[in-house]
Amino acid sequence: MPNGKRAYLSADVFEGKQIPVRSRDFVNAQGKIKWPPKGTDGFVVDSAGKPITEPANLKAGQVIDRFGSNGGRFTSPVDNGEILPFNTRGLPYPEGHQVYHQYEIVKDLTKENILQAFKEAPDIVKEKIRLSLEYRGLDIEELVNIRKGKIAKVFGQGGGTQIQFGSSLSFYEDLGLVREIK
């Protein structure tokens, strides 16, 4: 890595490049990243294996952040300017591999506000969002499903708080509900 840290290339590819991981233990025999079990989304789970989450209730003015592009769904809160340490986020990548971003919530992320923003969006934005959701077998109501919870211990890390958006963070930007500030 350019920062001097050691990494191993997984067989997973993003934007035409192999994705580095901090340890060979984070990949399977085929070299693919061993993500947390499907349906857990990296949250701590209860005794039945269900993620322990609650509605995120994000309000205008709150700040969230993430490592990686706005194409992802997972963020963490930035409370009183305090950034969640990288080693509490449960990420397989070496620190510094993905660009760090901060976003401000522009309008309370309520069901009403999200659906109204979608209704008022340009047709091209609505179509892009619809197609992406359909590809994943979801409908527009999924945009309002924003939840938060404790990050499970994965990839040797965890314990922080994560916020999972219903779909790509970029869609909320397109709808004018979230804006990048850093």
mmCIF file of C-alpha atoms in Angstrom:
data_model
loop_
_atom_site.group_PDB
_atom_site.id
_atom_site.type_symbol
_atom_site.label_atom_id
_atom_site.label_comp_id
_atom_site.label_asym_id
_atom_site.label_seq_id
_atom_site.Cartn_x
_atom_site.Cartn_y
_atom_site.Cartn_z
ATOM 1 C CA MET A 1 0.000 0.000 0.000
ATOM 2 C CA PRO A 2 1.210 3.557 -0.625
ATOM 3 C CA ASN A 3 1.010 4.293 3.125
ATOM 4 C CA GLY A 4 3.399 1.428 3.913
ATOM 5 C CA LYS A 5 0.750 -0.911 5.323
ATOM 6 C CA ARG A 6 0.656 -4.519 4.164
ATOM 7 C CA ALA A 7 -2.373 -5.804 2.276
ATOM 8 C CA TYR A 8 -3.415 -8.849 0.275
ATOM 9 C CA LEU A 9 -5.372 -8.659 -2.960
ATOM 10 C CA SER A 10 -8.713 -10.439 -2.902
ATOM 11 C CA ALA A 11 -10.351 -11.885 -6.017
ATOM 12 C CA ASP A 12 -13.106 -9.279 -5.661
ATOM 13 C CA VAL A 13 -12.959 -6.432 -8.147
ATOM 14 C CA PHE A 14 -14.354 -2.905 -7.793
ATOM 15 C CA GLU A 15 -14.079 -0.340 -10.578
ATOM 16 C CA GLY A 16 -11.688 -2.632 -12.448
ATOM 17 C CA LYS A 17 -9.245 -3.114 -9.559
ATOM 18 C CA GLN A 18 -8.754 -5.968 -7.128
ATOM 19 C CA ILE A 19 -9.798 -5.096 -3.585
ATOM 20 C CA PRO A 20 -7.090 -5.295 -0.903
ATOM 21 C CA VAL A 21 -7.781 -6.805 2.518
ATOM 22 C CA ARG A 22 -5.760 -6.602 5.752
ATOM 23 C CA SER A 23 -5.470 -10.361 6.234
ATOM 24 C CA ARG A 24 -5.617 -13.545 4.177
ATOM 25 C CA ASP A 25 -8.052 -14.786 6.825
ATOM 26 C CA PHE A 26 -10.633 -12.386 5.364
ATOM 27 C CA VAL A 27 -10.936 -14.296 2.068
ATOM 28 C CA ASN A 28 -12.217 -17.772 1.202
ATOM 29 C CA ALA A 29 -10.412 -20.456 -0.819
ATOM 30 C CA GLN A 30 -11.446 -18.698 -4.044
ATOM 31 C CA GLY A 31 -9.999 -15.419 -2.787
ATOM 32 C CA LYS A 32 -13.406 -13.741 -2.336
ATOM 33 C CA ILE A 33 -14.025 -11.557 0.713
ATOM 34 C CA LYS A 34 -15.870 -13.452 3.474
ATOM 35 C CA TRP A 35 -18.615 -10.925 4.210
ATOM 36 C CA PRO A 36 -20.851 -11.373 7.280
ATOM 37 C CA PRO A 37 -23.739 -13.852 6.858
ATOM 38 C CA LYS A 38 -26.480 -12.744 4.466
ATOM 39 C CA GLY A 39 -29.286 -10.957 6.255
ATOM 40 C CA THR A 40 -27.137 -9.740 9.158
ATOM 41 C CA ASP A 41 -25.662 -6.770 7.269
ATOM 42 C CA GLY A 42 -22.767 -6.646 9.729
ATOM 43 C CA PHE A 43 -24.969 -5.797 12.728
ATOM 44 C CA VAL A 44 -24.797 -7.567 16.084
ATOM 45 C CA VAL A 45 -27.525 -10.242 16.046
ATOM 46 C CA ASP A 46 -29.898 -11.629 18.661
ATOM 47 C CA SER A 47 -30.125 -15.303 19.721
ATOM 48 C CA ALA A 48 -32.299 -16.033 16.658
ATOM 49 C CA GLY A 49 -29.663 -14.567 14.325
ATOM 50 C CA LYS A 50 -31.672 -11.429 13.511
ATOM 51 C CA PRO A 51 -29.895 -8.049 13.356
ATOM 52 C CA ILE A 52 -30.458 -5.837 16.393
ATOM 53 C CA THR A 53 -31.351 -2.470 14.872
ATOM 54 C CA GLU A 54 -33.614 0.499 15.363
ATOM 55 C CA PRO A 55 -34.785 3.308 13.072
ATOM 56 C CA ALA A 56 -31.935 5.772 12.521
ATOM 57 C CA ASN A 57 -34.196 8.868 12.782
ATOM 58 C CA LEU A 58 -31.671 11.110 11.042
ATOM 59 C CA LYS A 59 -32.439 14.819 11.434
ATOM 60 C CA ALA A 60 -31.444 17.868 9.390
ATOM 61 C CA GLY A 61 -27.996 19.079 10.425
ATOM 62 C CA GLN A 62 -26.698 15.694 11.594
ATOM 63 C CA VAL A 63 -23.397 14.539 10.093
ATOM 64 C CA ILE A 64 -22.571 11.001 8.954
ATOM 65 C CA ASP A 65 -19.486 9.573 7.285
ATOM 66 C CA ARG A 66 -18.172 6.611 5.353
ATOM 67 C CA PHE A 67 -15.052 5.198 3.778
ATOM 68 C CA GLY A 68 -15.639 4.602 0.080
ATOM 69 C CA SER A 69 -17.834 6.029 -2.638
ATOM 70 C CA ASN A 70 -21.371 7.280 -2.214
ATOM 71 C CA GLY A 71 -22.529 4.124 -3.995
ATOM 72 C CA GLY A 72 -22.580 2.289 -0.660
ATOM 73 C CA ARG A 73 -25.347 2.017 1.914
ATOM 74 C CA PHE A 74 -23.381 1.976 5.176
ATOM 75 C CA THR A 75 -22.355 5.064 7.136
ATOM 76 C CA SER A 76 -21.527 5.939 10.727
ATOM 77 C CA PRO A 77 -22.593 8.901 12.848
ATOM 78 C CA VAL A 78 -20.246 11.813 13.481
ATOM 79 C CA ASP A 79 -21.430 13.031 16.872
ATOM 80 C CA ASN A 80 -20.176 16.427 18.067
ATOM 81 C CA GLY A 81 -17.413 16.291 15.447
ATOM 82 C CA GLU A 82 -16.091 12.967 16.781
ATOM 83 C CA ILE A 83 -15.263 10.487 14.022
ATOM 84 C CA LEU A 84 -15.763 6.804 14.782
ATOM 85 C CA PRO A 85 -12.334 5.090 14.808
ATOM 86 C CA PHE A 86 -11.596 3.018 11.704
ATOM 87 C CA ASN A 87 -10.944 -0.095 13.805
ATOM 88 C CA THR A 88 -14.542 -0.100 15.132
ATOM 89 C CA ARG A 89 -16.166 -0.224 11.691
ATOM 90 C CA GLY A 90 -15.708 -3.895 10.817
ATOM 91 C CA LEU A 91 -14.134 -3.285 7.402
ATOM 92 C CA PRO A 92 -11.796 -5.768 5.680
ATOM 93 C CA TYR A 93 -9.784 -3.100 3.885
ATOM 94 C CA PRO A 94 -6.551 -1.548 5.075
ATOM 95 C CA GLU A 95 -7.030 1.925 6.508
ATOM 96 C CA GLY A 96 -6.361 4.489 3.798
ATOM 97 C CA HIS A 97 -7.538 2.258 0.936
ATOM 98 C CA GLN A 98 -10.870 4.036 0.569
ATOM 99 C CA VAL A 99 -11.400 7.771 0.524
ATOM 100 C CA TYR A 100 -13.094 9.236 3.601
ATOM 101 C CA HIS A 101 -16.277 11.313 3.131
ATOM 102 C CA GLN A 102 -18.624 13.247 5.414
ATOM 103 C CA TYR A 103 -22.240 14.069 4.634
ATOM 104 C CA GLU A 104 -24.785 16.374 6.201
ATOM 105 C CA ILE A 105 -28.451 15.474 6.461
ATOM 106 C CA VAL A 106 -30.263 18.307 4.651
ATOM 107 C CA LYS A 107 -33.830 17.402 5.591
ATOM 108 C CA ASP A 108 -35.164 15.041 8.276
ATOM 109 C CA LEU A 109 -35.109 11.557 6.756
ATOM 110 C CA THR A 110 -38.725 10.686 7.492
ATOM 111 C CA LYS A 111 -40.878 8.481 5.293
ATOM 112 C CA GLU A 112 -42.904 11.517 4.226
ATOM 113 C CA ASN A 113 -39.852 13.616 3.298
ATOM 114 C CA ILE A 114 -38.150 10.797 1.383
ATOM 115 C CA LEU A 115 -41.263 9.888 -0.626
ATOM 116 C CA GLN A 116 -42.005 13.582 -1.318
ATOM 117 C CA ALA A 117 -38.437 14.172 -2.536
ATOM 118 C CA PHE A 118 -38.770 11.152 -4.824
ATOM 119 C CA LYS A 119 -42.115 12.404 -6.163
ATOM 120 C CA GLU A 120 -40.600 15.837 -6.931
ATOM 121 C CA ALA A 121 -37.340 14.493 -8.429
ATOM 122 C CA PRO A 122 -36.602 14.784 -12.155
ATOM 123 C CA ASP A 123 -37.805 11.765 -14.148
ATOM 124 C CA ILE A 124 -34.231 10.692 -14.932
ATOM 125 C CA VAL A 125 -33.424 10.498 -11.199
ATOM 126 C CA LYS A 126 -36.624 8.567 -10.445
ATOM 127 C CA GLU A 127 -35.881 6.094 -13.238
ATOM 128 C CA LYS A 128 -32.290 5.532 -12.049
ATOM 129 C CA ILE A 129 -33.496 4.834 -8.508
ATOM 130 C CA ARG A 130 -36.381 2.610 -9.648
ATOM 131 C CA LEU A 131 -34.143 0.499 -11.896
ATOM 132 C CA SER A 132 -31.553 -0.003 -9.172
ATOM 133 C CA LEU A 133 -34.185 -1.035 -6.629
ATOM 134 C CA GLU A 134 -35.909 -3.369 -9.112
ATOM 135 C CA TYR A 135 -32.566 -5.022 -9.887
ATOM 136 C CA ARG A 136 -32.318 -5.906 -6.188
ATOM 137 C CA GLY A 137 -35.975 -7.020 -6.026
ATOM 138 C CA LEU A 138 -37.028 -3.987 -3.967
ATOM 139 C CA ASP A 139 -39.546 -1.179 -4.336
ATOM 140 C CA ILE A 140 -39.465 2.530 -3.571
ATOM 141 C CA GLU A 141 -40.572 1.942 0.031
ATOM 142 C CA GLU A 142 -37.104 0.493 0.695
ATOM 143 C CA LEU A 143 -35.664 4.033 0.555
ATOM 144 C CA VAL A 144 -37.383 4.826 3.862
ATOM 145 C CA ASN A 145 -35.833 1.819 5.640
ATOM 146 C CA ILE A 146 -32.857 3.515 7.318
ATOM 147 C CA ARG A 147 -31.669 1.684 10.423
ATOM 148 C CA LYS A 148 -28.805 1.798 12.869
ATOM 149 C CA GLY A 149 -27.169 -0.576 15.294
ATOM 150 C CA LYS A 150 -23.934 -1.866 16.746
ATOM 151 C CA ILE A 151 -21.376 -3.259 14.310
ATOM 152 C CA ALA A 152 -20.669 -6.959 14.846
ATOM 153 C CA LYS A 153 -17.105 -8.156 15.305
ATOM 154 C CA VAL A 154 -16.102 -8.918 11.732
ATOM 155 C CA PHE A 155 -12.695 -8.841 10.084
ATOM 156 C CA GLY A 156 -11.165 -8.621 13.550
ATOM 157 C CA GLN A 157 -12.897 -5.322 14.256
ATOM 158 C CA GLY A 158 -16.298 -3.893 15.163
ATOM 159 C CA GLY A 159 -18.143 -2.390 18.086
ATOM 160 C CA GLY A 160 -18.938 0.978 16.529
ATOM 161 C CA THR A 161 -22.311 2.205 15.310
ATOM 162 C CA GLN A 162 -23.391 1.848 11.705
ATOM 163 C CA ILE A 163 -26.302 3.358 9.835
ATOM 164 C CA GLN A 164 -27.634 1.360 6.900
ATOM 165 C CA PHE A 165 -29.513 3.327 4.277
ATOM 166 C CA GLY A 166 -32.277 1.615 2.311
ATOM 167 C CA SER A 167 -30.259 2.002 -0.867
ATOM 168 C CA SER A 168 -27.221 3.776 -2.246
ATOM 169 C CA LEU A 169 -26.299 6.983 -0.431
ATOM 170 C CA SER A 170 -26.007 8.623 -3.857
ATOM 171 C CA PHE A 171 -29.787 8.360 -4.292
ATOM 172 C CA TYR A 172 -30.383 10.418 -1.165
ATOM 173 C CA GLU A 173 -27.940 12.982 -2.564
ATOM 174 C CA ASP A 174 -29.802 12.973 -5.892
ATOM 175 C CA LEU A 175 -33.033 13.615 -3.983
ATOM 176 C CA GLY A 176 -31.496 16.589 -2.150
ATOM 177 C CA LEU A 177 -31.787 14.927 1.258
ATOM 178 C CA VAL A 178 -28.060 14.464 1.944
ATOM 179 C CA ARG A 179 -25.059 16.490 0.785
ATOM 180 C CA GLU A 180 -21.339 15.815 0.909
ATOM 181 C CA ILE A 181 -19.467 18.272 3.100
ATOM 182 C CA LYS A 182 -15.984 16.703 3.246
#
